[in-house]
Amino acid sequence: MKKFNFRKVLDGLTASSPVGSSGGGSGSGAGGGSVHPGGTAGAAGTPREEIQETLTSDYFQICKTVRHGFPYLPTALAFDPVQKILAIGTRTGAIRILGRPGVDCYCQHESGAAVLQLQFLINEGALVSACADDALHLWNLRQKRPAVLHSLKFNRERITYCHLPFQSKWLYVGTERGNTHIVNIESFILSGYVIMWNKAIELSTKTHPGPVVHLSDSPRDEGKLLIGYENGTIVFWDLRSKRADLRAYYDEAIHSVAWHHEGKQFMCSHSDGSLTLWNLKSPNRPFQTTIPHGKVQRDGKKPESCKPILKVEYKTCKNSEPFVIFSGGLSYDKPCRRPSLTIMHGKAITVLEMDHPIVDFLTLCETPYPNEFQEPYAVVVLLEKDLIVVDLTQSNFPIFENPYPIDIHESPVTCTEYFADCPPDLIPVLYSVGAKHKKQGYSNKEWPISGGAWNLGAQTYPEIIITGHADGSVKFWDASAITLQMLYKLKTSKVFEKQKVGEGKATAEIVEEDPFAVQMMYWCPESRIFCVAGVSAYVIVYKFSKHEVNTEIASLEVRLQCEVEDIITPEPETNPPFPDASSQLPSLKSLSGSTNTVACEGTMKDSIPCLSVKARPVRMPPGYQADLVIQLVWVDGEPPQQITSLAVNSAYGLVAFGNCNGLAVVDFMQKTVLLSMGTLDLYGSSDPYQRQPRSPRKSRQFAAGLTELSDSPVSLELERCKSPTSGKDHVNGHCTSPTSQSCSSGKRLSSADVSRANRRGPGRPPFRKAQSAACMEISLPVTTEENRENSFSRSRSSSVSSIDRDSKEAITALYFMESFARKNDSAVSSCLWVGTGLGMVIILSLNLPASDDLRQSEPVMVSPSGTVLTLKGAVLTFACLDCMGTLTHRPYEVWRDPHSADDGDKTRKRKLVMHSPSSSQDMGDHQFAVICSEKQAKVFSLPSQTCLYVHNITETSFLLRADVVTLCNSVCLACFCANGHIMTLSLPSLRPLLDINYLPVTDMRIARTFCFTNEGQALYLSSPTEIQRLTYSQEMCDNLQDMLGDLFTPVETPEAQNRGFLKGLFGGSGQAFDREELFGEATAGKASRSLAQHIPGSGGIEGVRGAAGGVIGDLTRARIALDERGQKLGELDERTASMMASAEAFSKHAHEVMLKYKDKKWYQF
């Protein structure tokens, strides 16, 4: 039973509707229903009936679309030389399959076990993966979203190595016990044929040979299998006779083995950095042993051992010396040398140093047949954080230019923004200025991983993703049609002087590392104004120009200080959004420690910015050029607080930003500060809380950092940092992670310890290094999923933070728009809407000069309007709808090049667009203001300021992101909750349209990078190196299949070289090798059921259909074709034998005739 109180409805404090419990701390996605006060009359009630909302729940569905970036924590690599597609496995159980640009597929093992090895069924549209949980999986690649067709889980043995011969359906599987099993790829059932380790080694051997580290069939004879054991034993096993043909022993551990294509020699790499070359005719010892990077001893002794050679490949060429390529093997006496790949070609040795450790590499060859000259043309090198392809056809071994967006993490990502359906001219313009900075020296050959097929699909609107990074760089990406291509890179750090290391001077920096990290971004695509807020409390305004300029950078300094009493005294009969909980928790301030940025003894910093802007003229290339740098300064020894909200408007020529101290408004056209005011002063007499100023001296004892505590008991999560500085993790201007403190001893602090540690002296910076979104898992060093969930799902409105204790009301949302500032206004005017961390909304009036001519000279007046609205929880976003319910676009100035050659007349008028084209010039007599906080959404009618609709979004959690977006020519409110729910609400009535528990927030990276945009699109950083895009639009989910690339395309398998009839067919063997006859159930019997368990795949209908007409069907057809071929060869063989018998009979008959008439004379005939 709902109870309504008119005043409480307007305050957004309605009694909540019954909430569906979801157990534990996860909370509910939607708390209360939409509320319309029955007593509202007149104009406030009429719009509700006029506006026809077109969006229904049928328009919404959530699904992941595509993943961009470098696979996180890669472990395995495979390549299909006919289809020309590449597969990368990861430690998290993911597989990324790459082809030509646009062909990029992500799939995930349900178990999440690390991928040990990948094997393509070459030109069959299938892939076998071996995982760390000792399971084999067969993936069908003949569908746009690959699915598992079969799985085989080993129960008693651990998989260490797999080998699938070309055009074979029998997979060899080596295990940790040293045994080799054989799996039928078609049925995914174990064969009864097993090569036991004790049968493979000599009976006289007393020790176990170790795990199987290599398996390969001989290029010369498919009936012979080479087995390499870890301890240095090599066995050449005859599959037909089930015995070892030869055994070889070496006293160093084996890491890999590679064949010469003729099948007479093979090469091994060892743990001492040596390469051994073995001949099958003399297996007693290697006929060649080399340590490529070992120092040659003077006295003729064996060269010094080196680091292990982890992998070697031995590839032959018809017209030149063979290539020997290996990773590792460097000398121990150079510990600082980077990981390297060595290419030996004849007598030339080339060492390619890498930026990251090598995970795996593969040599790409012209032929898939192992018994032909390999003719290598490239090497794919998989590094821990990069993918490199080396061109082997040129003597200097250049690398190919990588077309994939795998450098997203070049510097850790700290924030993201996503713009769909932006102006179409932006992408070519950004590409044209970005293309001038491309690197030179790449190979002139085409990218060799060129498989698959991709087309644009039906989606045609342009999309741009912007990523901010820890080094101060900003990257613009073309994200149209579910692809990603880098357009332009902006380095914001170039406006500042570099801090010289070792000067010994005291600096004013407030972060030890990454002082230029990008914290927030604001972009106006129509005017091309771009604004960046950095972690060192600065804002840079950029303007776009196609012309290079050489000019000085204008800069301003702003003081923001807030001094209030600790105790918040609410008005009578008012429920504050943050109840006092001082009885539950001790007072905690932000933690700090000594850093290298503390001022000298006896000095106090005041009016000093954190960084130094370059004073000399700076060359600015075409693109985004710094127009103004605004820096917050130290105040009485207190460092400036990080910026929590940012907005810019090109039509007004204003930029506004706020932090936990207050708000600043700057005129970037006149380069003047219009407003620098504490949050409390913005209220004037309208402050709903009676807060009194306190002494400035007292304020220095409190930290101004935005930290937040977990619910009692106090928990301080230890953090691995270089220095013990305080934890700050801002999401929309607020901390959502537990307070972190790093200690060299690694012990957990008690609350008493914390209280003592918090009393820092003046000048101690309250910040740790700039945390990147890519590294945010460090901020949540929790071990269990339950702890992770609890750290997010509690209600922040009932927690105690330093904001609450210090009464510092952070500015959390800013929005410039044309609206009714006061109740009695008859027309719209320029306004700045300000949202705070306590759920307050303050409207500031902007008095702009009447004409464009006076804009550069007349001052802009900013004043509080006296209007204050309230919500529960910190304000996240604003939007404005016209009287017809259409989204009103923010006013903007049409872009013009500030440095164009034809702009000689500086008085040329600015072209302003004050209203969106979709709505009429007359805004009507009223409009709707949409405001969303962490807890609830409200729609107000203006100018009456009546709350028409309120929706309590969540009671037990809080929103991390909320955006008003357009979809299907309508508008809705999209929300992402800390408990993992993604929700959409209709506008203006706030009806729930979608509520799905979709994405658990397991670390801060997701929270900091999640963002919605128009047309049902969203994204977040799924790992430190990858961007995951998703859609909440039913239409896009329906069309997704058409937009994705095809991994498999019909390609003819190249013909084998004609090397003689029988030799070409059977690799030089005297007889054909029938694996089916040898490994089949009829001959080998059944394997033990307890050894491995067959699990049918969950590929769905499409997977079954793909399997029926795809991999297995094709394998069956291939087998039938081979049988027919074998039958024809058998018939030919029979005819040949018949002819030979006939010839022999003829020869015998002729011989008899010759003997009969040998002694007769001519006259006796």
PDB file of C-alpha atoms in Angstrom, residues 700-815:
ATOM      1  CA  ARG A 700      43.901  22.005   6.935  1.00  0.00           C
ATOM      2  CA  GLN A 701      43.544  19.011   9.219  1.00  0.00           C
ATOM      3  CA  PHE A 702      41.146  17.328   6.866  1.00  0.00           C
ATOM      4  CA  ALA A 703      41.909  15.650   3.603  1.00  0.00           C
ATOM      5  CA  ALA A 704      40.021  16.856   0.595  1.00  0.00           C
ATOM      6  CA  GLY A 705      40.229  13.559  -1.205  1.00  0.00           C
ATOM      7  CA  LEU A 706      37.101  11.745  -2.306  1.00  0.00           C
ATOM      8  CA  THR A 707      37.402   8.502  -0.417  1.00  0.00           C
ATOM      9  CA  GLU A 708      34.702   6.186   0.729  1.00  0.00           C
ATOM     10  CA  LEU A 709      34.499   3.477   3.313  1.00  0.00           C
ATOM     11  CA  SER A 710      32.839   0.140   3.274  1.00  0.00           C
ATOM     12  CA  ASP A 711      30.008  -0.539   5.669  1.00  0.00           C
ATOM     13  CA  SER A 712      31.121  -1.472   9.170  1.00  0.00           C
ATOM     14  CA  PRO A 713      33.411  -2.979  10.138  1.00  0.00           C
ATOM     15  CA  VAL A 714      35.983  -0.647   8.608  1.00  0.00           C
ATOM     16  CA  SER A 715      37.874  -2.385   5.831  1.00  0.00           C
ATOM     17  CA  LEU A 716      41.057  -1.082   4.319  1.00  0.00           C
ATOM     18  CA  GLU A 717      42.125  -3.017   1.258  1.00  0.00           C
ATOM     19  CA  LEU A 718      45.854  -3.196   0.788  1.00  0.00           C
ATOM     20  CA  GLU A 719      47.091  -1.898  -2.490  1.00  0.00           C
ATOM     21  CA  ARG A 720      50.313  -2.558  -4.303  1.00  0.00           C
ATOM     22  CA  CYS A 721      51.787   0.874  -4.928  1.00  0.00           C
ATOM     23  CA  LYS A 722      55.270   2.301  -4.861  1.00  0.00           C
ATOM     24  CA  SER A 723      54.460   4.704  -2.044  1.00  0.00           C
ATOM     25  CA  PRO A 724      51.748   4.567   0.612  1.00  0.00           C
ATOM     26  CA  THR A 725      49.437   7.229  -0.731  1.00  0.00           C
ATOM     27  CA  SER A 726      45.706   7.454  -0.497  1.00  0.00           C
ATOM     28  CA  GLY A 727      43.216   5.693  -2.717  1.00  0.00           C
ATOM     29  CA  LYS A 728      41.060   7.712  -5.085  1.00  0.00           C
ATOM     30  CA  ASP A 729      38.835   6.082  -7.624  1.00  0.00           C
ATOM     31  CA  HIS A 730      36.390   8.489  -9.178  1.00  0.00           C
ATOM     32  CA  VAL A 731      33.361   7.283 -11.019  1.00  0.00           C
ATOM     33  CA  ASN A 732      31.254  10.211 -12.118  1.00  0.00           C
ATOM     34  CA  GLY A 733      32.980  12.271  -9.495  1.00  0.00           C
ATOM     35  CA  HIS A 734      32.614   9.800  -6.637  1.00  0.00           C
ATOM     36  CA  CYS A 735      34.604   7.002  -5.197  1.00  0.00           C
ATOM     37  CA  THR A 736      33.024   3.594  -5.509  1.00  0.00           C
ATOM     38  CA  SER A 737      35.864   1.449  -4.284  1.00  0.00           C
ATOM     39  CA  PRO A 738      36.871   0.727  -0.705  1.00  0.00           C
ATOM     40  CA  THR A 739      39.469   3.051   0.705  1.00  0.00           C
ATOM     41  CA  SER A 740      42.892   1.730  -0.122  1.00  0.00           C
ATOM     42  CA  GLN A 741      46.139   2.019   1.734  1.00  0.00           C
ATOM     43  CA  SER A 742      49.477   0.540   0.782  1.00  0.00           C
ATOM     44  CA  CYS A 743      51.919  -0.445   3.476  1.00  0.00           C
ATOM     45  CA  SER A 744      55.444  -1.689   3.060  1.00  0.00           C
ATOM     46  CA  SER A 745      54.825  -4.245   5.784  1.00  0.00           C
ATOM     47  CA  GLY A 746      51.691  -5.450   4.077  1.00  0.00           C
ATOM     48  CA  LYS A 747      49.662  -5.592   7.304  1.00  0.00           C
ATOM     49  CA  ARG A 748      46.036  -4.521   7.586  1.00  0.00           C
ATOM     50  CA  LEU A 749      45.567  -1.231   9.445  1.00  0.00           C
ATOM     51  CA  SER A 750      43.193  -0.811  12.331  1.00  0.00           C
ATOM     52  CA  SER A 751      40.888   2.186  12.517  1.00  0.00           C
ATOM     53  CA  ALA A 752      43.048   3.662  15.276  1.00  0.00           C
ATOM     54  CA  ASP A 753      46.111   3.400  13.035  1.00  0.00           C
ATOM     55  CA  VAL A 754      44.191   5.101  10.288  1.00  0.00           C
ATOM     56  CA  SER A 755      43.122   7.954  12.511  1.00  0.00           C
ATOM     57  CA  ARG A 756      46.746   8.577  13.411  1.00  0.00           C
ATOM     58  CA  ALA A 757      47.879   8.246   9.835  1.00  0.00           C
ATOM     59  CA  ASN A 758      45.320  10.724   8.639  1.00  0.00           C
ATOM     60  CA  ARG A 759      46.782  13.703  10.457  1.00  0.00           C
ATOM     61  CA  ARG A 760      48.988  14.851   7.654  1.00  0.00           C
ATOM     62  CA  GLY A 761      50.862  18.106   7.630  1.00  0.00           C
ATOM     63  CA  PRO A 762      50.318  20.945   5.175  1.00  0.00           C
ATOM     64  CA  GLY A 763      51.537  20.286   1.688  1.00  0.00           C
ATOM     65  CA  ARG A 764      51.196  16.529   1.794  1.00  0.00           C
ATOM     66  CA  PRO A 765      49.484  15.509  -1.416  1.00  0.00           C
ATOM     67  CA  PRO A 766      46.374  13.401  -0.813  1.00  0.00           C
ATOM     68  CA  PHE A 767      46.650  11.512  -4.085  1.00  0.00           C
ATOM     69  CA  ARG A 768      48.327   8.366  -5.170  1.00  0.00           C
ATOM     70  CA  LYS A 769      49.473   7.889  -8.738  1.00  0.00           C
ATOM     71  CA  ALA A 770      46.870   8.296 -11.448  1.00  0.00           C
ATOM     72  CA  GLN A 771      45.058   5.009 -11.594  1.00  0.00           C
ATOM     73  CA  SER A 772      44.187   3.918 -15.082  1.00  0.00           C
ATOM     74  CA  ALA A 773      40.958   2.197 -15.897  1.00  0.00           C
ATOM     75  CA  ALA A 774      43.055  -0.609 -17.324  1.00  0.00           C
ATOM     76  CA  CYS A 775      44.727  -1.179 -13.970  1.00  0.00           C
ATOM     77  CA  MET A 776      41.708  -0.809 -11.776  1.00  0.00           C
ATOM     78  CA  GLU A 777      41.690  -4.422 -10.699  1.00  0.00           C
ATOM     79  CA  ILE A 778      44.469  -3.387  -8.319  1.00  0.00           C
ATOM     80  CA  SER A 779      42.000  -1.133  -6.569  1.00  0.00           C
ATOM     81  CA  LEU A 780      39.856  -4.101  -5.637  1.00  0.00           C
ATOM     82  CA  PRO A 781      42.261  -6.664  -4.218  1.00  0.00           C
ATOM     83  CA  VAL A 782      39.453  -8.929  -3.104  1.00  0.00           C
ATOM     84  CA  THR A 783      39.698 -12.666  -3.347  1.00  0.00           C
ATOM     85  CA  THR A 784      36.112 -13.808  -3.425  1.00  0.00           C
ATOM     86  CA  GLU A 785      33.259 -12.918  -5.698  1.00  0.00           C
ATOM     87  CA  GLU A 786      31.136 -12.206  -2.627  1.00  0.00           C
ATOM     88  CA  ASN A 787      33.504  -9.500  -1.417  1.00  0.00           C
ATOM     89  CA  ARG A 788      33.557  -7.936  -4.837  1.00  0.00           C
ATOM     90  CA  GLU A 789      29.804  -7.845  -4.978  1.00  0.00           C
ATOM     91  CA  ASN A 790      29.518  -6.373  -1.502  1.00  0.00           C
ATOM     92  CA  SER A 791      31.942  -3.592  -2.302  1.00  0.00           C
ATOM     93  CA  PHE A 792      29.595  -2.338  -4.990  1.00  0.00           C
ATOM     94  CA  SER A 793      26.101  -3.344  -4.045  1.00  0.00           C
ATOM     95  CA  ARG A 794      25.725  -1.487  -0.776  1.00  0.00           C
ATOM     96  CA  SER A 795      23.742   1.729  -0.783  1.00  0.00           C
ATOM     97  CA  ARG A 796      26.039   4.699  -0.958  1.00  0.00           C
ATOM     98  CA  SER A 797      23.398   6.966   0.479  1.00  0.00           C
ATOM     99  CA  SER A 798      23.736   5.144   3.790  1.00  0.00           C
ATOM    100  CA  SER A 799      27.522   5.087   3.831  1.00  0.00           C
ATOM    101  CA  VAL A 800      29.910   7.531   5.412  1.00  0.00           C
ATOM    102  CA  SER A 801      32.552   9.104   3.253  1.00  0.00           C
ATOM    103  CA  SER A 802      34.932  11.978   3.587  1.00  0.00           C
ATOM    104  CA  ILE A 803      32.439  13.992   1.559  1.00  0.00           C
ATOM    105  CA  ASP A 804      29.887  13.469   4.303  1.00  0.00           C
ATOM    106  CA  ARG A 805      32.276  13.985   7.192  1.00  0.00           C
ATOM    107  CA  ASP A 806      33.762  17.171   5.802  1.00  0.00           C
ATOM    108  CA  SER A 807      30.457  18.383   4.364  1.00  0.00           C
ATOM    109  CA  LYS A 808      32.196  18.756   1.020  1.00  0.00           C
ATOM    110  CA  GLU A 809      29.475  18.607  -1.585  1.00  0.00           C
ATOM    111  CA  ALA A 810      31.078  17.630  -4.868  1.00  0.00           C
ATOM    112  CA  ILE A 811      29.837  18.963  -8.185  1.00  0.00           C
ATOM    113  CA  THR A 812      28.937  15.773 -10.041  1.00  0.00           C
ATOM    114  CA  ALA A 813      27.049  16.887 -13.167  1.00  0.00           C
ATOM    115  CA  LEU A 814      26.962  20.007 -15.358  1.00  0.00           C
ATOM    116  CA  TYR A 815      24.739  20.842 -18.306  1.00  0.00           C
TER     117      TYR A 815
END
